[in-house]
């Protein structure tokens, strides 16, 4: 008799989700579904609002990465205004985007994921949290706090506040950078660099402890997508979209933001509020692709900063083509922190960084605009249409967690196949399913609607829908 | 280094949850001491531990979800790790103090000043009961600073 397993809630992720695992008549795993059970409706309720309100409205989607929505929304509005924003404004937006990347990656790695590495995947869940890390590895916990503070302080200095800063506006930024703020940020660079390098050294030494997890954590062939510039450099603000396959071969490149619908389709399923974007040329559901730190490091030709490039060379050694194990999202995240800190320093030392020319002004000059940027969790896309009065008539948002939706489902299925046998869930399965999802650092708050921890429930169901087993956390 | 840190926290868009922000704003306008630092935040996070570790005393201001609306209270708070702490959204004052103690080896004296809330509905205004209690709350903070 076939069965079904449900995991609900999933812990230490942003939002609420539930997982169902279906068994066939012989007790083998047939399918797995990662359900997102709540909806926010930002795409609908912004209709009727003036376009220039969009950055502020969209930033409210998330308290962890408001800057990403602010920037991507502002870029879509730049397109509606048909302006090229001043170069200094681009630099300043990039700094804030990178600061956000650093603080968000630090949150994901140190606060959410590190308890698994430091305390063990099978340790007591009551202890396996940031407090457990503080007690057993206080220096690592302090390092996490330091890197979070580094990013948040930059956001606060530039935007006036750490959460939901309003400094990024259509046309540029609202205020130029001052000498004092620039120097204050530059002074924090050396400690931040030393901290992330120390973390990388430690984390790479732990790989030998997790050969099974590296082998089974959503380790499968897929496409990868992200932004690169014309040289194929790692970028997070300005560039075009590129897809590579599992061998590392570029399958689509130079995709402009406004052409995204030629390459990305969005499917829906009745069992989740989260959409299922897919690579159109491969169709649904075969067009599975991944975004985020792992994808970005798989699609680029180089990072563009010396220390990150050295690490990237080591990262590339992990796979013959693209690095496929989602376990290495964590490693990629750390390399991106390193790159982000180096790049912030580089941009701050540009001679015109203190220019007062930071904003272009215009009325709407186009009725449609698309903005893309790389958020910490992956490519973020905002697509707006307006009427002649500048009022929003249509909005489509594709969030990183959405891009990764098919891949997360595939990853859960892979773990389930490994840990479910004889119509029973083996010890450790719950922890590993959670850890696989956590590797993607999903933000269900962004993609739908949620606040706080992501509870986990696993249900084991028969083919006729009978609940045979259930786990909850 | 600020000798006293005042932290007003809550969601400024959710009615009485904005108490900490309203109080911090008024305190900022009235306190001119170099040794007092005032900050506001939506929620307590582990990052605050480093800042706490550099203070001798800390005064937290937050709305309380229990009690008679408008009722002002203050209590000393000690470090304590909650077994339920699983993510930063659930960080409370005892947990933050414990975090400070564990990571930095010091822990400031801490007092939580609060006013029982009437409503956490979507608004940027305090309810009449909480609004009326703000002067008493501020008076208590001033006394703590003496």
XYZ file of C-alpha atoms in Angstrom:
619
model
C 0.000 0.000 0.000
C 1.436 3.378 -0.968
C 1.944 6.008 1.692
C 2.581 9.699 2.201
C 4.854 11.616 4.584
C 4.288 15.248 5.562
C 6.918 17.484 7.171
C 5.347 20.479 8.849
C 6.775 22.853 9.930
C 10.328 23.291 8.583
C 12.529 25.104 11.104
C 15.216 27.759 10.793
C 14.076 29.150 7.465
C 12.180 32.317 6.598
C 8.492 31.471 6.438
C 6.169 28.514 6.828
C 6.216 25.408 4.713
C 5.090 21.814 4.682
C 6.406 18.739 2.924
C 4.507 15.704 1.740
C 6.254 12.547 0.600
C 4.291 9.999 -1.423
C 5.131 6.319 -1.385
C 4.159 3.797 -4.011
C 2.505 0.445 -3.423
C 5.860 -1.138 -2.638
C 6.801 1.445 -0.033
C 9.292 3.270 -2.199
C 9.277 7.046 -2.479
C 7.356 8.100 -5.576
C 7.212 11.885 -5.201
C 7.818 14.762 -2.789
C 6.089 18.127 -2.587
C 7.320 21.214 -0.758
C 4.131 23.180 -0.071
C 4.065 26.880 0.646
C 0.788 27.342 2.393
C 0.298 31.087 2.653
C -0.104 33.966 0.229
C 0.644 37.670 0.454
C -0.689 39.089 -2.789
C 1.753 41.968 -3.346
C 1.365 41.637 -7.107
C -2.333 42.393 -6.862
C -2.687 44.983 -4.163
C -0.098 47.306 -5.694
C -2.330 47.714 -8.748
C -3.754 51.217 -8.711
C -0.785 52.752 -6.880
C 1.491 55.405 -8.465
C 4.611 53.752 -9.886
C 6.977 55.879 -7.792
C 5.549 54.309 -4.634
C 6.625 50.852 -5.755
C 10.154 50.726 -4.263
C 8.837 51.609 -0.799
C 5.894 49.244 -1.122
C 7.940 46.349 -2.451
C 10.616 46.729 0.220
C 7.926 45.722 2.727
C 7.884 42.244 1.232
C 10.784 41.245 3.433
C 12.530 42.377 6.605
C 15.671 40.389 5.799
C 16.313 41.590 2.251
C 14.269 44.792 1.779
C 17.225 46.328 -0.046
C 16.963 43.747 -2.833
C 13.326 44.588 -3.470
C 14.063 48.297 -3.160
C 16.833 48.095 -5.752
C 15.033 45.839 -8.203
C 11.864 47.882 -7.967
C 13.816 51.110 -8.437
C 15.485 49.613 -11.523
C 12.079 48.742 -12.977
C 10.979 52.325 -12.260
C 14.162 53.681 -13.912
C 12.984 51.795 -16.991
C 9.514 53.323 -16.761
C 11.110 56.767 -16.587
C 13.566 55.783 -19.357
C 16.471 57.365 -17.484
C 20.091 56.386 -17.151
C 20.892 57.055 -13.526
C 24.135 58.900 -12.569
C 27.191 56.655 -12.276
C 27.735 57.562 -8.630
C 24.155 56.563 -7.858
C 24.865 53.191 -9.437
C 27.957 52.799 -7.255
C 26.012 53.682 -4.135
C 23.179 51.308 -4.972
C 25.779 48.578 -5.527
C 27.354 49.199 -2.131
C 24.022 48.900 -0.400
C 23.148 45.770 -2.350
C 26.455 44.160 -1.390
C 26.066 45.194 2.247
C 22.691 43.495 2.232
C 24.210 40.409 0.648
C 26.871 40.232 3.365
C 24.438 40.597 6.251
C 21.874 38.218 4.776
C 24.454 35.557 3.935
C 25.876 35.909 7.445
C 22.396 35.408 8.897
C 21.877 32.310 6.774
C 25.263 30.788 7.453
C 25.925 31.635 11.088
C 22.451 31.862 12.609
C 20.524 29.301 10.581
C 22.928 26.767 9.100
C 25.995 26.694 11.347
C 24.251 24.808 14.190
C 24.014 21.834 11.821
C 27.749 21.877 11.081
C 28.977 22.718 14.558
C 26.642 20.629 16.678
C 25.878 17.814 14.268
C 22.836 17.079 12.137
C 21.647 14.480 14.601
C 22.165 16.483 17.771
C 19.243 17.463 19.990
C 17.130 20.067 18.125
C 16.614 21.919 21.395
C 20.348 22.649 21.491
C 20.900 22.825 17.733
C 20.351 26.573 17.348
C 22.284 29.813 17.578
C 22.418 29.562 21.378
C 23.976 26.150 21.132
C 26.602 27.627 18.832
C 27.227 30.521 21.205
C 27.902 28.139 24.028
C 30.065 25.670 22.128
C 31.798 27.967 19.604
C 31.570 31.565 20.888
C 34.194 32.906 18.484
C 32.226 31.697 15.472
C 29.068 33.223 16.916
C 30.909 36.517 17.456
C 32.163 36.363 13.867
C 28.598 35.968 12.649
C 27.505 38.944 14.681
C 30.428 40.969 13.366
C 29.602 40.292 9.718
C 25.899 40.956 10.235
C 26.763 44.216 11.941
C 29.169 45.147 9.128
C 26.429 44.880 6.510
C 23.686 46.393 8.622
C 25.838 49.349 9.606
C 26.505 50.191 5.954
C 22.788 49.975 5.160
C 22.025 52.187 8.141
C 24.721 54.724 7.248
C 23.544 54.993 3.652
C 19.818 54.544 4.094
C 19.228 56.057 7.503
C 17.976 52.801 9.005
C 18.821 49.112 8.933
C 15.419 47.777 7.947
C 13.327 49.251 5.144
C 15.631 52.140 4.249
C 14.027 54.527 1.749
C 17.184 56.012 0.290
C 17.051 54.195 -3.036
C 14.526 55.954 -5.267
C 13.498 55.820 -8.916
C 16.268 57.681 -10.752
C 19.069 57.011 -8.272
C 19.465 57.649 -4.562
C 18.095 60.473 -2.466
C 21.351 61.662 -0.867
C 25.044 61.543 -1.783
C 27.675 59.858 0.354
C 29.653 61.986 2.800
C 33.374 61.745 3.510
C 32.640 60.811 7.107
C 30.381 57.921 6.164
C 32.765 56.656 3.513
C 35.662 56.661 5.958
C 33.553 55.044 8.651
C 32.730 52.163 6.320
C 36.291 51.818 5.054
C 37.531 51.537 8.632
C 35.475 48.383 9.145
C 36.791 46.575 6.052
C 39.959 44.971 7.516
C 38.141 43.270 10.394
C 35.368 42.076 8.087
C 37.891 40.597 5.659
C 39.809 38.851 8.432
C 36.564 37.454 9.827
C 35.302 35.943 6.596
C 38.716 34.507 5.741
C 38.853 32.848 9.165
C 35.373 31.448 8.587
C 36.262 30.083 5.159
C 39.365 28.368 6.537
C 37.313 26.667 9.225
C 34.356 25.735 7.050
C 36.429 24.116 4.317
C 37.971 21.834 6.926
C 34.496 20.520 7.821
C 33.786 19.122 4.336
C 35.369 15.810 5.292
C 32.786 15.443 8.063
C 29.862 15.462 5.641
C 30.637 13.238 2.640
C 27.181 11.661 2.746
C 25.395 14.982 2.983
C 27.453 16.468 0.153
C 26.584 13.429 -1.950
C 22.874 13.429 -1.162
C 21.960 17.072 -0.483
C 20.030 18.041 -3.593
C 22.953 16.821 -5.656
C 21.525 16.442 -9.148
C 22.031 17.842 -12.642
C 20.135 21.053 -13.334
C 20.507 24.357 -15.076
C 21.838 27.358 -13.176
C 20.842 30.979 -13.739
C 22.136 34.347 -12.645
C 23.446 37.696 -13.779
C 26.847 38.348 -15.333
C 28.296 41.343 -17.135
C 29.658 41.280 -20.679
C 32.928 39.769 -19.428
C 31.164 37.040 -17.502
C 32.101 38.583 -14.144
C 30.173 37.994 -10.918
C 27.761 40.914 -10.583
C 24.796 41.609 -8.360
C 23.430 44.864 -9.731
C 24.028 45.424 -13.427
C 24.225 42.759 -16.098
C 22.286 40.289 -18.172
C 20.958 36.806 -17.461
C 22.908 33.660 -18.287
C 21.946 29.980 -18.047
C 24.527 27.186 -17.817
C 23.874 23.453 -17.751
C 25.212 20.825 -15.338
C 28.417 20.485 -17.344
C 29.067 24.187 -17.016
C 28.255 24.892 -20.656
C 26.505 28.189 -21.370
C 23.109 27.410 -22.899
C 21.685 30.933 -23.014
C 23.447 34.243 -22.530
C 23.035 37.953 -22.917
C 19.359 37.814 -21.915
C 18.094 41.320 -21.269
C 15.711 41.874 -18.369
C 12.870 42.847 -20.687
C 13.229 39.556 -22.572
C 12.898 37.315 -19.516
C 9.571 35.864 -20.629
C 11.232 34.372 -23.700
C 13.273 32.149 -21.367
C 11.375 31.861 -18.096
C 7.875 30.446 -17.814
C 5.870 30.342 -14.581
C 3.804 27.256 -13.797
C 1.387 26.874 -10.900
C 0.403 23.778 -8.951
C -2.754 23.347 -6.876
C -0.798 22.291 -3.775
C 1.373 25.395 -3.278
C 1.039 29.170 -3.415
C 4.640 29.413 -4.608
C 4.930 29.593 -8.398
C 7.192 27.221 -10.332
C 9.379 29.165 -12.746
C 11.079 27.019 -15.391
C 13.444 27.396 -18.315
C 11.044 27.701 -21.237
C 13.145 26.014 -23.933
C 13.204 22.836 -21.800
C 9.524 23.034 -20.852
C 7.802 22.280 -17.524
C 8.846 20.588 -15.301
C 12.057 19.584 -17.073
C 13.287 23.161 -17.211
C 14.516 23.018 -13.626
C 17.176 25.553 -12.709
C 18.794 26.878 -9.591
C 19.662 30.452 -8.596
C 21.552 31.999 -5.704
C 25.161 31.782 -4.516
C 25.822 28.286 -5.893
C 24.313 29.176 -9.258
C 26.148 32.476 -9.464
C 29.507 30.817 -8.873
C 28.611 28.187 -11.468
C 27.724 30.624 -14.251
C 30.555 33.152 -14.015
C 33.952 33.349 -15.703
C 35.513 35.025 -12.676
C 34.603 36.859 -9.459
C 36.491 40.061 -10.192
C 38.212 40.513 -6.817
C 41.533 38.861 -5.937
C 40.710 37.028 -2.713
C 37.343 35.775 -3.947
C 38.876 34.644 -7.223
C 41.402 32.539 -5.317
C 38.581 30.915 -3.356
C 36.506 30.477 -6.512
C 39.350 28.512 -8.085
C 39.130 26.068 -5.162
C 35.342 25.980 -5.402
C 35.516 25.002 -9.064
C 37.576 21.965 -8.105
C 34.501 20.524 -6.359
C 32.838 19.623 -9.663
C 33.873 18.539 -13.120
C 31.470 21.009 -14.698
C 29.106 22.938 -12.512
C 29.188 22.199 -8.758
C 25.928 20.277 -8.298
C 25.564 19.549 -4.577
C 23.330 22.092 -2.892
C 25.349 21.521 0.277
C 27.886 23.838 -1.355
C 25.443 26.730 -1.319
C 26.978 27.411 2.073
C 30.525 27.541 0.718
C 29.391 29.737 -2.185
C 27.701 32.039 0.306
C 30.964 32.578 2.173
C 32.877 33.272 -1.055
C 30.258 35.857 -1.979
C 30.665 37.539 1.404
C 34.386 37.792 0.707
C 33.727 39.180 -2.765
C 31.176 41.627 -1.385
C 33.556 43.072 1.196
C 36.363 43.415 -1.343
C 34.060 45.066 -3.819
C 32.612 47.519 -1.298
C 36.146 48.676 -0.526
C 36.939 48.988 -4.223
C 33.832 51.047 -4.988
C 34.321 53.314 -1.973
C 37.782 54.211 -3.249
C 36.499 55.395 -6.609
C 37.314 59.094 -7.101
C 33.768 60.177 -7.887
C 32.066 58.235 -5.110
C 31.357 61.507 -3.250
C 29.760 63.208 -6.258
C 26.606 65.150 -5.452
C 25.017 64.104 -8.740
C 23.109 61.034 -7.604
C 19.601 61.295 -8.998
C 17.902 61.655 -12.373
C 14.421 63.146 -12.503
C 11.782 62.305 -15.089
C 8.134 61.613 -15.590
C 7.170 58.152 -16.836
C 8.220 57.790 -20.452
C 7.445 54.104 -20.982
C 4.415 52.049 -20.085
C 6.368 48.919 -19.196
C 9.560 48.308 -17.222
C 11.489 45.306 -15.934
C 14.191 45.410 -13.283
C 16.540 42.589 -12.311
C 19.182 42.334 -9.610
C 20.862 39.577 -7.679
C 19.387 39.284 -4.206
C 21.227 37.183 -1.594
C 19.075 34.154 -2.413
C 19.188 34.602 -6.185
C 17.901 36.573 -9.118
C 15.075 38.959 -8.322
C 12.809 40.274 -11.065
C 10.178 43.016 -10.921
C 8.024 43.657 -13.976
C 5.547 46.574 -14.011
C 3.061 48.053 -16.440
C 1.525 51.489 -15.936
C -1.155 53.569 -17.597
C -0.657 57.053 -19.048
C -1.019 58.543 -15.564
C 1.795 56.435 -14.112
C -0.556 54.153 -12.211
C 0.413 50.498 -11.845
C -1.866 48.228 -13.871
C 0.194 45.027 -13.680
C 3.010 43.688 -11.548
C 4.832 40.392 -11.789
C 7.495 39.466 -9.267
C 9.759 36.451 -9.577
C 11.594 35.865 -6.326
C 14.706 33.762 -5.801
C 12.842 31.194 -3.735
C 10.402 30.800 -6.620
C 13.219 30.169 -9.107
C 14.497 27.462 -6.770
C 11.087 25.910 -6.188
C 11.467 22.987 -8.586
C 14.991 22.367 -7.311
C 13.899 22.372 -3.672
C 11.225 19.820 -4.472
C 13.804 17.695 -6.290
C 16.164 17.984 -3.324
C 13.549 16.869 -0.827
C 12.693 13.938 -3.079
C 16.341 12.922 -3.209
C 16.697 12.952 0.578
C 13.412 11.117 0.996
C 14.544 8.374 -1.359
C 17.688 8.024 0.710
C 16.035 8.014 4.117
C 12.663 6.356 3.644
C 12.490 2.611 3.380
C 10.113 -0.102 4.451
C 7.301 2.440 4.736
C 9.113 4.046 7.684
C 11.041 7.251 8.068
C 14.555 6.529 9.245
C 16.135 8.363 12.151
C 17.675 11.616 10.960
C 15.394 12.110 8.005
C 13.576 15.103 9.465
C 16.859 16.833 10.226
C 18.219 16.210 6.760
C 15.118 17.305 4.908
C 15.211 20.517 6.901
C 18.898 20.956 6.195
C 18.404 20.471 2.458
C 15.741 23.152 2.362
C 17.884 25.390 4.517
C 20.774 25.099 2.044
C 18.649 27.091 -0.402
C 17.991 29.652 2.338
C 14.414 30.002 1.119
C 12.548 33.171 1.977
C 8.910 32.233 1.974
C 8.124 35.655 3.408
C 9.335 37.085 0.117
C 7.748 34.551 -2.137
C 4.375 34.423 -0.406
C 3.565 35.456 3.130
C 5.058 34.477 6.430
C 6.762 35.793 9.516
C 9.332 34.079 11.630
C 10.388 30.496 11.826
C 9.341 27.939 9.305
C 7.698 25.051 11.132
C 7.968 21.547 9.712
C 5.491 18.681 9.438
C 6.050 15.405 7.594
C 3.140 13.174 6.680
C 3.415 9.680 5.314
C 0.389 8.908 3.150
C -0.944 5.830 1.428
C -2.063 5.997 -2.220
C -5.619 6.521 -1.031
C -4.544 9.483 1.133
C -4.550 7.778 4.509
C -2.025 9.295 6.945
C 0.194 6.434 8.054
C 2.892 8.355 9.887
C 3.512 11.936 10.899
C 6.401 13.977 12.302
C 6.169 17.549 13.585
C 8.564 20.135 14.898
C 31.182 54.391 25.423
C 27.577 54.979 26.414
C 27.087 54.167 30.081
C 23.357 53.726 29.590
C 21.716 52.300 26.511
C 17.991 52.796 25.915
C 16.374 50.427 23.417
C 12.848 51.139 22.227
C 11.579 48.284 20.123
C 8.487 47.042 18.329
C 6.690 47.431 15.023
C 5.939 51.117 14.376
C 3.106 50.180 12.018
C 1.199 48.040 14.512
C -0.535 50.423 16.886
C 0.665 50.155 20.469
C 3.641 48.024 19.405
C 5.174 51.370 18.402
C 5.397 52.418 22.066
C 9.177 51.931 22.131
C 9.609 54.170 19.092
C 7.351 56.925 20.433
C 9.094 56.872 23.804
C 12.569 56.821 22.246
C 11.693 59.802 20.072
C 10.604 61.874 23.074
C 13.599 60.780 25.130
C 15.937 61.763 22.270
C 14.452 65.258 22.284
C 14.829 65.672 26.024
C 18.013 63.902 27.049
C 21.250 65.712 26.307
C 23.672 63.475 28.189
C 26.720 62.136 26.368
C 26.666 58.927 28.353
C 23.169 57.954 27.223
C 22.596 56.328 23.849
C 19.110 55.769 22.450
C 18.225 53.414 19.657
C 15.112 51.946 18.111
C 14.590 48.644 16.352
C 11.776 46.446 15.117
C 12.876 43.455 17.125
C 15.708 42.269 19.316
C 18.450 40.441 17.435
C 21.709 38.769 18.475
C 23.667 41.640 16.906
C 22.563 43.893 19.760
C 24.637 41.801 22.153
C 27.840 43.501 21.073
C 26.304 46.913 21.745
C 24.956 45.800 25.102
C 28.376 44.524 26.076
C 29.671 48.099 25.858
C 27.049 49.493 28.252
C 26.785 49.430 32.022
C 23.008 49.620 32.087
C 20.311 49.110 29.521
C 16.674 50.178 29.596
C 14.336 48.363 27.228
C 11.007 49.926 26.306
C 8.319 47.737 24.821
C 4.554 47.315 24.770
C 3.189 44.467 26.878
C 0.509 42.218 25.478
C -0.936 41.397 28.899
C -2.356 43.650 31.611
C -4.860 46.460 31.815
C -4.356 48.745 28.801
C -2.278 51.750 29.814
C -0.814 50.082 32.886
C 2.868 51.022 33.283
C 5.328 48.544 34.721
C 9.043 48.055 35.090
C 11.063 45.021 36.040
C 14.655 43.973 36.372
C 15.562 41.348 33.834
C 18.224 38.671 34.124
C 19.880 36.556 31.438
C 18.000 33.377 30.559
C 18.101 31.096 27.549
C 14.704 30.040 26.330
C 14.421 26.513 25.029
C 12.033 27.833 22.408
C 14.606 30.148 20.823
C 15.000 28.894 17.313
C 15.318 32.046 15.299
C 15.912 35.720 15.757
C 12.241 36.654 15.524
C 11.785 35.076 18.908
C 14.628 36.797 20.717
C 13.468 38.290 24.000
C 15.284 40.438 26.559
C 16.493 37.569 28.809
C 17.801 35.723 25.746
C 19.602 38.808 24.483
C 21.201 39.317 27.889
C 22.254 35.665 27.969
C 23.741 36.073 24.525
C 25.731 39.088 25.729
C 26.975 37.218 28.782
C 28.007 34.129 26.830
C 29.727 35.908 23.960
C 31.311 38.888 25.633
C 31.646 37.805 29.249
C 29.746 40.819 30.583
C 26.115 41.662 31.050
C 24.680 45.112 31.787
C 22.047 45.680 34.418
C 18.777 45.572 32.561
C 15.339 46.989 33.186
C 12.297 46.468 30.991
C 9.802 49.339 31.053
C 6.488 48.602 29.448
C 2.923 49.722 29.014
C 0.118 47.210 28.581
C -1.204 47.568 25.058
C -4.778 47.965 23.951
C -4.414 47.263 20.232
C -1.855 45.934 17.758
C -3.959 46.739 14.698
C -2.438 48.356 11.602
C -1.979 52.015 12.484
C 0.891 54.346 13.278
C -0.996 55.835 16.243
C -0.975 54.671 19.826
C -4.300 53.865 21.458
C -5.674 56.548 23.819
C -4.902 54.407 26.870
C -1.263 53.879 25.915
C -0.819 57.445 24.690
C -2.010 58.672 28.081
C 0.486 56.403 29.841
C 3.554 57.636 27.957
C 4.325 60.551 30.364
C 4.410 58.169 33.321
C 6.612 55.767 31.377
C 9.053 58.558 30.518
C 9.083 59.712 34.114
C 10.137 56.237 35.180
C 12.938 56.242 32.634
C 14.162 59.630 33.838
C 14.219 58.312 37.407
C 16.219 55.310 36.284
C 18.740 57.678 34.737
C 19.209 59.692 37.938
